[in-house]
Structures are given as C-alpha cells and as structure tokens.
Amino acid sequence: MTDNTPQRPDSGPTRTPELPTQYVPAEVEVPLYERWVERGYFEADAKSGRPAYAIVIPPPNVTGSLHLGHAFEHTLIDALTRRKRMQGYETLWQPGMDHAGIATQNVVERELAKEGTSRHDLGREAFVERVWQWKAESGGQIAGQMRRLGDGVAWNRDRFTMDEGLSRAVQTVFKKMFDDGLIYRAERIINWCPRCLTAISDIEVDYQDDDGELVSLRYGDGDETVVVATTRAETMLGDTAVAVHPDDARYAHLVGKRIRLPLTDRSIPVVADAHVDPEFGTGAVKVTPAHDPNDFAIGQRHGLESIGVLDERGVITAHGPFQGLDRFEARSAIVAALRAEGRIVAEKRPYAHSVGHCSRCRTTLEPRLSLQWWVKVESLAKAAGDAVRDGRVAIHPADMAQRYFDWVDNMHDWCISRQLWWGHRIPVWHGPDGETVCVGPDEEPPGGEGWAQDTDVLDTWFSSGLWPFSTLGWPEQTADLEKFYPNSVLVTGYDLMFFWIARMMMFGLYAMDGVPPFRTIALHGMVRDEFGKKMSKSFGNTVNPLDWMDAYGSDAVRFTLARGANPGTDVPIGEDWVQASRNFANKIWNATRFALMNGATVEGEFPPVERLSAADRWILSRLNTVVAEADAYYDDYQFAKLSDALYHFAWDEVFDWYVELSKTTFFAGGEQAAVSARVLGEVLDVTLRLLHPVVPFVTETLWTTLTGGESLVVADWPRDSGFRDAAAEAEIALVRQVVTEVRRFRSDQGLQPGQKVPARFDAAGTALAPHEAAVRQLLRLQPEGDGFSATASLPVAGVTVALDLSGTIDVAAERKRLTKDLAAAEKEKSDAGKKLGNEAFLAKAPDQVVEKIRGRLATAEADIARIRAQLSGLPQE
C-alpha cells in the first residue's frame, strides 16, 4: 500500500463470510455482550504502560431501574470509552451504585408496613440488616439493564457507596474535616420532611406552585395595631415579634413596644429590621424564628426567642385547643378562631405560591429549627470555583460555566446530617458531660458509661462526592489511584451541577492535595418527549427504554439518543425516531451482506492508487475526511454532529452511491472488480469501526464476519492517513448531479423507479464518459437502439442525456404542469427580488430575515433553470 492511502486493517484467515438474510437484535445482543465481559475487554489494568482514560459512572440509586435519562447518559459515556479503548488507552469506566439513604429506607419501611411492623419495632441494628438483605435480593436491578444497553463498564470493579472501602473513605474525610474545623454542629433552620422524618438539603427541594391561601391578620389593639399577611397561619402560634423597616414612618411609634399576639397569652415586640421590604404588602411581617429561615436570621439579630410549635410529623405541639392537630388541620382551625375574634382583615383563596416539596416522597416540607451537622463550605467552594477559573478543569459547553460559578460563589453551609438509620453513621461519640469525640477509621471509640454514637447518618451526597477517588482505593495510595486519578472527564446532566459536581469538586480538591477529580466536565441535557415536553408519569409520556430495546434493538435506542445529543441542551425523542434508527441498522446489515456476496474483502495487499477507479479514489478520500471529522466531534463531545456525519456518510455515500456505482464493476467481473472489492472491504472495515462506539452490536457482528478479526472492542481506531483526491471527489459529484437531475426528471414525468427508458448519453470527451455504464445502471436507461427518438433532452453538468419518452407520458399535460410551476417560480423570484431591492426594507429587516429571502431567490432561480430545461426537453406537439 502506498503512503497516501488508508492503512491496511487487521485481517484474519481466508474464509467464506456468511450473514443471515435479516438482522435480529434479540438473537445477537445478549450473548455478544456476555462474550465481551467473559473475555475481560472492559477491565482496566493499573500496571499497564498504556495512557489512562478514566470515567466514573454517575452511580444510580440501588432502588432504581434504567430510564431514558440513564440510557442517554450511558450511551454517551460508552461511546467515549469504546473509542479510547480502540485508540490504545487503558480505559476504565468505573461502575457502581449509590445506597440512596432516604429512597432505600422508604422502600424497606413500606415492606415492613405490609408485614404489620416498623423499623422501630425491629430496632436500628436489625433494620439495617434488613436493608442489606433487601439490597442483596432486590436492589441493583439496573446493573442487568445496563448490560442490555451494552455498557462497557469494568464489572470486576463494581462498587457500592456503603461497602467497606468506601465507608473507610467517608470516615477518613469526615475526621479530617472535623479536625480542620470544617465540620460543626449547630441549630439552624433546615428543610424538614414530615414523611421521611429527616432533614434534606436545599438542592433536594422541589418547588412547585400550590394553591393555598393568603390571610391578613391584625395583631395588637387600638392605636397599637399591625396587619401582617401569611400563607402559614398555623405558625403564628410561634411568633415572637413583628418586624418593620427602620425607615418606615407608619410604624415608627410602635418600634420597641409590645403588642398582643392573638389566640395566646403572650405579647411580642415590634422590631426594626432592614430585611423588611416596606413596599411589599403592609410593610410589616410576622417573625417566627423556629419555622422560617429569614425569621431565624431576624431573631438572631434581635435576640428573639425561638418557639417551635410543630413536631417532626408536622403536628401542633403548642398548648391550647390546637395541640395535636395536623399542620393543615390546624391552619383551618386557627383561621376560623381568628375570624371569630375579628382578627381577619382579608382572605385570598386560592392563592398560588411556590411551595417546597420533598424530592423523594413529594410531601410538603416544613422549615424547622433543628440541631444538625454542617460543612463550612466557604474555602471549599472557593477552591472549586478557582479550579475552573484557572483552567485546571474545563466545563463543556463553556457557556454552562457561569451557572457553576453562580452556585459555588454563593454556596451556603451544607447540612450533612440526616435523621435516618440507613447510611454512613456520623463517626462522632457524645459523652455524659457533653464531650464530643470524632473517631477515625483506625481509632477506637471512647468507652464507658454514658458514651453513645451520634444517631444521625450522613447525606448521601457526602459519600457520592468522594466517588472519583474512593472507588480507586483512597485513602490508601493504590496503583489504581496513581493511574486513574484524576479522571479524564465527567459526563453528567447539567441538573447535577449543584447536587453532585460541586460536591465532588470540593472533596477532590480538599482530599487530594488540590488536584481536581476530573479534567473536563461534559454536561448534557435532559431527555424529553418528541414534543419537547418533560417526561413525567403524571403526563403519561414516560418510556421504558427496555421496551424499545425489545422492539427495535439496543443499537437503535443508542443511535437515536446519540443523534439528539447536542452539548448542554435537552434531547427530544420519539418512537418514530427509534424506528428510523432501526432502519439504519438494517441498512448497514443489508449493504454489508451485499458487499460480502460480491467479494468485498480486507485480505491481500491494498491496490496502488493508479489501479483505483475514480469512484474508488472518491470514497477513500471521503472516508479519510469522515475519520478526521469523527475525531474532531468526539474530542468536542458533539455526539449529534458525529452521529449525523456517520449516518449520512454510511447511508448516502457508501451504501447509496459507492455500492451502487460498484455494481456495474462487480457484474462485469475481472481485475477491476477485484480492486473494487478490496476497496469496498476497506471502506466497510473503517466505517464499521467508526460506528462501533455508538452502535456496538450490529457493527461487531458485521466486522468480525467481514474481517475475521477478534472483536471491534479491541480493534484499532481508524486514523486519517491524509489521503485526499479533490479531482475524484469533483468527478463523482458530477456523476451524482447527473443521476439526481435525471431521477428528478423521471419522477416529474411520473415514471416508476424501475421503469426502463431508452436513452442517449452524450458524454464523449468529458470526465463523465467512463461512468456511462454506471449511470445507465442507476437510472434504468437502456441503449438507444433502432427507432430511437429523442423526445426529451436534459443538459446537466456538461452532459446531455436524451430520453425517448414516446408512449410513456402525456406531453400536453406535462407541458401544462411545468408551465404552471414556471410561473410560480418566476413570481417567487420577482417577489424576493423586489424585497432585496428595497433599501428601506434592508435597513430595518433582521439579518436572518434578509438571508432567508436571499435563499428563496436562489432557490427560485434554480427552479426556473430546471423547469425551462425540462420544458425544452419535451417533444414538440
């Protein structure tokens, strides 16, 4: 092979390749995947001399099952890792699952409830043992579903956030942060779920507009009266002040005085605080420090008492007639009591307002003063921001970086304690006299009477934030850690920027001496339905990807998802698109089968350039261009552009043009047929390699049949050899132009695609002369023969194709139709020309509008030329 042609592929022994007439994914995918795993293709060796490429899986919940979002993300990661493995990298895609504290505890508690018992009946130790039992029997079904999708993960390294090694990492980090003063315990307002009975972090709150009520209440009497408004009337039992703005003259006479709080025996002060907006409502607000974060801050500034009036289940605890009522029952009862006292000034129902809900169980959350464990994030968040600003970590697409900065630059201290039993228990022991001792993984906890471990567990995001290095054996200095940390890239949804990405950045920089956990953060969007609507059970538009895999094959699902994956943007998907991707897989199969039946091969020396036809040189030139494009798109995480480029190259250029152009050569046989068979084998070999990371199953089956190679998983990734042939590309472009124009003319005349028509092909002396046989084959054009009468003549690209249409069309009707089309095209040209000639219009119209009109003008001019040529080619009546 000469230096300017593609490299010779791997080849196997001489054989007679055979393929079934149809591709049936269900018969191929599962056994093929198991073969890959058994052969250890996805395992990673930390001691190899190959460069490392590492990605962690965003660990799915142990309670979860594969949904389209997982399938989408996993397809992208799998494509990246498969390509890198083919490029010779020691590739690690780290799998694992998250213990999902709240979700998992809820699942097991529901099972216990069906049995007529509860976790409290079992006790903590027995309950945790029950959760481990559930995990062993029912958890982690998503792992099997990932195999269906084709995930090339290192299953021999599968991790779980509660396993021994990761638990050791959690305890080590906690101890280090505690000793460094970054973890502390304090009473603050937190988001409390009365159903899950635990605190949850701000980023786990789902806000939605609920229909509630806005009630205006009159506090005080006579001249010492203030009206406040609230959507949570039940909390007024815990009010300890009314606040007004210091400069609000309306209330200056009341500041410092005390007014009566209705329904209670208490009076409360009126305080002046700059937080109050005098323009909003009455300019006065009730202050309930134990049940509102802003009120808590006001209370801190003014030394106000914090009175809790709701217990952990949202039940009123304040003494009086409302004690024991649920918060929503109490709300109605308190409003009724206030109305009876004449304290209701105004009521608005329904009143839509934003209300926080638990992301796990959808229960309305309750702000609640609670003693919790916190991470002091100021220095950690600054480090996480600096790592992106100074270029150590790149965010892709770059315009997403500002959202990241908006979060880390304004991060509040993180509440890390949860009032659960399932999770990493906080490694702190409390003594009988208020002592507090944090215990590391190699330390003995204090013993003796009165010592007890803290009952809370850590937020799930604490352990998953350590994922990039805890899965590699940290805190031990392992070979895996040295080889694969930092990870090469993190691929995840932009919705996890605050939940997970920022946590990993903070922990990685802190625990790994300033080395960030990954070099690049590649963000993708959310999967939506074909109309762009969010998928939700309540909308009835959710899809089980396994159903589509069963119907169309995993490759079809993967290709559809990848083809919609523009960086950072949401991905619409519909079943019609999956069907189209199934058709693409079938096209690859059928075209390769045809090629094999006609001798396509990768065996033997590659022919020198001088023996290649123009079509051969064209497709090899295009092949190398597409290899270069694929590399550029992969490196820029442009999966949609990558998939589109490969789709059109494979379907349009290889299968629809080169294979068709080669048929004449194959039918003729001889030396040139052998050359084209070798070229076609080369093109298919490289094309299947390029497609493999996205559609691994069908390409593996075809490639191993074509080449006899071991597996595409471990085959070499194609390289752009630099071979280009502009002259051949221009020559075949003319061939395609002639065929396309004549096909359009035939269609316009109402001729069937397979209908043969006598024709004269006047191409002598042109670059198209050598392609006459192929053009005739593609266009179903017969030799002119005796009695030939050129009733239509088409001048295209320097060639004249004369057709004998006598007896095949109604000339008068066709001339009438074309004349009507010509008039419409000329009117379109006139209208567009007038607008473009109007200086006033051009001065005011947006650029995109002007460009659109220019495009209309160009199209109209092309239509006029085409229709006139068709009219001139019609026989005279």
Short mmCIF file of N, CA, C and O in Angstrom, two decimals, residues 234-308:
data_model
loop_
_atom_site.label_atom_id
_atom_site.label_comp_id
_atom_site.label_asym_id
_atom_site.label_seq_id
_atom_site.Cartn_x
_atom_site.Cartn_y
_atom_site.Cartn_z
N GLU A 234 -50.84 28.68 60.77
CA GLU A 234 -50.59 27.86 61.95
C GLU A 234 -49.31 28.25 62.68
O GLU A 234 -49.16 28.01 63.89
N THR A 235 -48.36 28.86 61.94
CA THR A 235 -47.08 29.21 62.58
C THR A 235 -47.19 30.44 63.47
O THR A 235 -46.26 30.74 64.22
N MET A 236 -48.33 31.16 63.41
CA MET A 236 -48.44 32.37 64.23
C MET A 236 -48.36 32.05 65.73
O MET A 236 -48.01 32.89 66.55
N LEU A 237 -48.65 30.77 66.05
CA LEU A 237 -48.55 30.38 67.46
C LEU A 237 -47.10 30.45 67.96
O LEU A 237 -46.87 30.51 69.16
N GLY A 238 -46.14 30.46 67.02
CA GLY A 238 -44.74 30.54 67.39
C GLY A 238 -44.12 31.90 67.12
O GLY A 238 -42.89 32.06 67.21
N ASP A 239 -44.94 32.90 66.77
CA ASP A 239 -44.40 34.24 66.53
C ASP A 239 -43.78 34.80 67.80
O ASP A 239 -44.35 34.67 68.90
N THR A 240 -42.63 35.46 67.63
CA THR A 240 -42.00 36.13 68.79
C THR A 240 -41.72 37.59 68.51
O THR A 240 -41.09 38.27 69.34
N ALA A 241 -42.18 38.11 67.36
CA ALA A 241 -42.03 39.53 67.06
C ALA A 241 -42.80 39.85 65.80
O ALA A 241 -43.23 38.97 65.05
N VAL A 242 -42.97 41.17 65.59
CA VAL A 242 -43.38 41.72 64.29
C VAL A 242 -42.25 42.63 63.87
O VAL A 242 -41.72 43.41 64.68
N ALA A 243 -41.85 42.54 62.59
CA ALA A 243 -40.73 43.35 62.11
C ALA A 243 -41.21 44.35 61.07
O ALA A 243 -42.07 44.03 60.24
N VAL A 244 -40.63 45.57 61.13
CA VAL A 244 -40.90 46.63 60.16
C VAL A 244 -39.56 47.22 59.74
O VAL A 244 -38.53 47.02 60.39
N HIS A 245 -39.58 47.98 58.66
CA HIS A 245 -38.33 48.61 58.22
C HIS A 245 -38.01 49.81 59.11
O HIS A 245 -38.92 50.55 59.51
N PRO A 246 -36.72 50.02 59.41
CA PRO A 246 -36.35 51.15 60.30
C PRO A 246 -36.80 52.51 59.81
O PRO A 246 -37.04 53.42 60.62
N ASP A 247 -36.94 52.66 58.47
CA ASP A 247 -37.30 53.98 57.92
C ASP A 247 -38.78 54.11 57.60
O ASP A 247 -39.18 55.10 56.97
N ASP A 248 -39.57 53.17 58.00
CA ASP A 248 -41.00 53.20 57.69
C ASP A 248 -41.72 54.03 58.76
O ASP A 248 -41.92 53.60 59.90
N ALA A 249 -42.12 55.25 58.35
CA ALA A 249 -42.73 56.19 59.30
C ALA A 249 -44.05 55.70 59.85
O ALA A 249 -44.47 56.09 60.95
N ARG A 250 -44.72 54.82 59.12
CA ARG A 250 -46.02 54.34 59.56
C ARG A 250 -45.94 53.60 60.89
O ARG A 250 -46.91 53.56 61.65
N TYR A 251 -44.80 52.98 61.12
CA TYR A 251 -44.69 52.15 62.32
C TYR A 251 -43.65 52.66 63.32
O TYR A 251 -43.33 51.95 64.28
N ALA A 252 -43.15 53.87 63.09
CA ALA A 252 -42.10 54.39 63.97
C ALA A 252 -42.56 54.45 65.42
O ALA A 252 -41.76 54.19 66.34
N HIS A 253 -43.84 54.74 65.64
CA HIS A 253 -44.34 54.87 67.01
C HIS A 253 -44.47 53.52 67.72
O HIS A 253 -44.63 53.46 68.94
N LEU A 254 -44.39 52.43 66.92
CA LEU A 254 -44.57 51.11 67.53
C LEU A 254 -43.25 50.40 67.82
O LEU A 254 -43.21 49.46 68.63
N VAL A 255 -42.16 50.81 67.14
CA VAL A 255 -40.89 50.11 67.31
C VAL A 255 -40.46 50.17 68.77
O VAL A 255 -40.43 51.25 69.39
N GLY A 256 -40.15 49.03 69.33
CA GLY A 256 -39.74 48.94 70.73
C GLY A 256 -40.88 48.62 71.67
O GLY A 256 -40.65 48.28 72.84
N LYS A 257 -42.12 48.75 71.19
CA LYS A 257 -43.27 48.43 72.04
C LYS A 257 -43.67 46.96 71.85
O LYS A 257 -43.22 46.29 70.92
N ARG A 258 -44.54 46.50 72.69
CA ARG A 258 -45.04 45.13 72.62
C ARG A 258 -46.53 45.17 72.29
O ARG A 258 -47.26 46.04 72.77
N ILE A 259 -46.96 44.23 71.46
CA ILE A 259 -48.37 44.14 71.09
C ILE A 259 -48.86 42.73 71.37
O ILE A 259 -48.08 41.78 71.45
N ARG A 260 -50.17 42.61 71.51
CA ARG A 260 -50.76 41.33 71.86
C ARG A 260 -50.77 40.39 70.66
O ARG A 260 -51.18 40.77 69.55
N LEU A 261 -50.35 39.14 70.88
CA LEU A 261 -50.42 38.10 69.86
C LEU A 261 -51.74 37.36 70.03
O LEU A 261 -52.00 36.76 71.08
N PRO A 262 -52.62 37.39 69.03
CA PRO A 262 -53.94 36.76 69.17
C PRO A 262 -53.84 35.26 69.48
O PRO A 262 -52.84 34.60 69.20
N LEU A 263 -54.89 34.76 70.11
CA LEU A 263 -55.05 33.34 70.46
C LEU A 263 -54.05 32.84 71.49
O LEU A 263 -53.96 31.64 71.74
N THR A 264 -53.25 33.73 72.02
CA THR A 264 -52.26 33.32 73.03
C THR A 264 -52.32 34.28 74.21
O THR A 264 -53.00 35.31 74.16
N ASP A 265 -51.58 33.98 75.24
CA ASP A 265 -51.48 34.86 76.40
C ASP A 265 -50.20 35.69 76.34
O ASP A 265 -49.77 36.25 77.34
N ARG A 266 -49.60 35.77 75.13
CA ARG A 266 -48.30 36.44 75.03
C ARG A 266 -48.43 37.77 74.32
O ARG A 266 -49.34 38.00 73.51
N SER A 267 -47.48 38.67 74.64
CA SER A 267 -47.28 39.88 73.86
C SER A 267 -45.91 39.77 73.22
O SER A 267 -45.00 39.13 73.75
N ILE A 268 -45.76 40.38 72.04
CA ILE A 268 -44.50 40.27 71.30
C ILE A 268 -44.01 41.66 70.91
O ILE A 268 -44.82 42.59 70.72
N PRO A 269 -42.69 41.86 70.75
CA PRO A 269 -42.17 43.19 70.44
C PRO A 269 -42.29 43.50 68.95
O PRO A 269 -42.37 42.60 68.11
N VAL A 270 -42.29 44.79 68.63
CA VAL A 270 -42.15 45.27 67.26
C VAL A 270 -40.70 45.70 67.09
O VAL A 270 -40.22 46.55 67.84
N VAL A 271 -40.00 45.07 66.15
CA VAL A 271 -38.58 45.37 65.95
C VAL A 271 -38.37 45.98 64.58
O VAL A 271 -39.16 45.76 63.65
N ALA A 272 -37.32 46.77 64.46
CA ALA A 272 -36.97 47.40 63.18
C ALA A 272 -35.82 46.62 62.55
O ALA A 272 -34.77 46.45 63.18
N ASP A 273 -36.03 46.15 61.33
CA ASP A 273 -35.00 45.35 60.66
C ASP A 273 -34.97 45.70 59.17
O ASP A 273 -36.03 45.74 58.51
N ALA A 274 -33.78 45.91 58.65
CA ALA A 274 -33.62 46.34 57.26
C ALA A 274 -34.02 45.26 56.26
O ALA A 274 -34.19 45.54 55.06
N HIS A 275 -34.16 44.03 56.71
CA HIS A 275 -34.57 42.95 55.81
C HIS A 275 -35.99 43.16 55.29
O HIS A 275 -36.34 42.69 54.20
N VAL A 276 -36.83 43.86 56.04
CA VAL A 276 -38.23 44.02 55.67
C VAL A 276 -38.35 44.99 54.50
O VAL A 276 -37.73 46.05 54.47
N ASP A 277 -39.16 44.61 53.52
CA ASP A 277 -39.42 45.47 52.37
C ASP A 277 -40.66 46.32 52.67
O ASP A 277 -41.78 45.79 52.72
N PRO A 278 -40.51 47.63 52.85
CA PRO A 278 -41.68 48.46 53.21
C PRO A 278 -42.69 48.59 52.08
O PRO A 278 -43.83 48.97 52.31
N GLU A 279 -42.27 48.25 50.85
CA GLU A 279 -43.17 48.37 49.70
C GLU A 279 -44.01 47.11 49.51
O GLU A 279 -44.94 47.10 48.70
N PHE A 280 -43.67 46.03 50.20
CA PHE A 280 -44.38 44.77 50.00
C PHE A 280 -45.48 44.61 51.03
O PHE A 280 -45.24 44.67 52.25
N GLY A 281 -46.71 44.39 50.56
CA GLY A 281 -47.85 44.19 51.46
C GLY A 281 -48.05 45.39 52.37
O GLY A 281 -48.05 46.54 51.92
N THR A 282 -48.20 45.11 53.65
CA THR A 282 -48.42 46.21 54.62
C THR A 282 -47.10 46.79 55.12
O THR A 282 -47.10 47.74 55.89
N GLY A 283 -45.98 46.19 54.71
CA GLY A 283 -44.69 46.65 55.20
C GLY A 283 -44.35 46.11 56.58
O GLY A 283 -43.34 46.50 57.17
N ALA A 284 -45.17 45.19 57.10
CA ALA A 284 -44.92 44.57 58.41
C ALA A 284 -44.98 43.06 58.22
O ALA A 284 -45.83 42.55 57.47
N VAL A 285 -44.08 42.32 58.88
CA VAL A 285 -44.07 40.87 58.75
C VAL A 285 -44.05 40.24 60.13
O VAL A 285 -43.46 40.76 61.07
N LYS A 286 -44.73 39.09 60.25
CA LYS A 286 -44.66 38.30 61.46
C LYS A 286 -43.31 37.58 61.49
O LYS A 286 -42.78 37.20 60.45
N VAL A 287 -42.76 37.38 62.67
CA VAL A 287 -41.45 36.76 62.81
C VAL A 287 -41.60 35.48 63.63
O VAL A 287 -41.98 35.53 64.81
N THR A 288 -41.30 34.34 62.97
CA THR A 288 -41.39 33.03 63.63
C THR A 288 -40.02 32.37 63.51
O THR A 288 -39.78 31.56 62.60
N PRO A 289 -39.08 32.66 64.36
CA PRO A 289 -37.69 32.20 64.18
C PRO A 289 -37.52 30.69 64.09
O PRO A 289 -36.56 30.23 63.46
N ALA A 290 -38.42 29.93 64.70
CA ALA A 290 -38.25 28.48 64.69
C ALA A 290 -38.79 27.82 63.43
O ALA A 290 -38.59 26.61 63.24
N HIS A 291 -39.43 28.58 62.53
CA HIS A 291 -40.09 27.96 61.39
C HIS A 291 -39.91 28.72 60.08
O HIS A 291 -40.68 28.50 59.13
N ASP A 292 -38.91 29.57 59.99
CA ASP A 292 -38.64 30.29 58.75
C ASP A 292 -37.19 30.75 58.76
O ASP A 292 -36.73 31.34 59.75
N PRO A 293 -36.44 30.51 57.67
CA PRO A 293 -35.01 30.87 57.68
C PRO A 293 -34.77 32.37 57.78
O PRO A 293 -33.85 32.81 58.47
N ASN A 294 -35.58 33.17 57.10
CA ASN A 294 -35.41 34.63 57.20
C ASN A 294 -35.77 35.13 58.59
O ASN A 294 -35.09 36.01 59.16
N ASP A 295 -36.83 34.55 59.15
CA ASP A 295 -37.23 34.95 60.50
C ASP A 295 -36.17 34.54 61.52
O ASP A 295 -35.93 35.24 62.51
N PHE A 296 -35.53 33.40 61.27
CA PHE A 296 -34.47 32.95 62.17
C PHE A 296 -33.34 33.96 62.19
O PHE A 296 -32.79 34.30 63.25
N ALA A 297 -32.99 34.47 61.00
CA ALA A 297 -31.92 35.47 60.91
C ALA A 297 -32.31 36.75 61.64
O ALA A 297 -31.50 37.36 62.34
N ILE A 298 -33.57 37.17 61.48
CA ILE A 298 -34.04 38.36 62.21
C ILE A 298 -33.97 38.11 63.71
O ILE A 298 -33.53 38.98 64.50
N GLY A 299 -34.40 36.92 64.10
CA GLY A 299 -34.37 36.56 65.52
C GLY A 299 -32.97 36.60 66.08
O GLY A 299 -32.75 37.05 67.22
N GLN A 300 -31.98 36.12 65.29
CA GLN A 300 -30.60 36.16 65.74
C GLN A 300 -30.11 37.59 65.94
O GLN A 300 -29.40 37.90 66.90
N ARG A 301 -30.52 38.47 65.03
CA ARG A 301 -30.07 39.87 65.12
C ARG A 301 -30.68 40.60 66.30
O ARG A 301 -30.09 41.54 66.83
N HIS A 302 -31.87 40.18 66.71
CA HIS A 302 -32.58 40.92 67.76
C HIS A 302 -32.73 40.13 69.06
O HIS A 302 -33.44 40.58 69.97
N GLY A 303 -32.08 39.01 69.14
CA GLY A 303 -32.12 38.22 70.38
C GLY A 303 -33.48 37.68 70.71
O GLY A 303 -33.86 37.60 71.89
N LEU A 304 -34.24 37.31 69.69
CA LEU A 304 -35.60 36.82 69.91
C LEU A 304 -35.60 35.34 70.30
O LEU A 304 -34.74 34.57 69.89
N GLU A 305 -36.60 34.96 71.05
CA GLU A 305 -36.77 33.56 71.41
C GLU A 305 -37.27 32.78 70.20
O GLU A 305 -38.01 33.31 69.36
N SER A 306 -36.86 31.51 70.09
CA SER A 306 -37.35 30.62 69.04
C SER A 306 -38.29 29.60 69.67
O SER A 306 -37.87 28.79 70.49
N ILE A 307 -39.57 29.66 69.28
CA ILE A 307 -40.57 28.78 69.85
C ILE A 307 -41.06 27.82 68.77
O ILE A 307 -41.70 28.23 67.80
N GLY A 308 -40.73 26.54 68.92
CA GLY A 308 -41.21 25.54 67.97
C GLY A 308 -42.62 25.14 68.29
O GLY A 308 -42.94 24.84 69.45
#
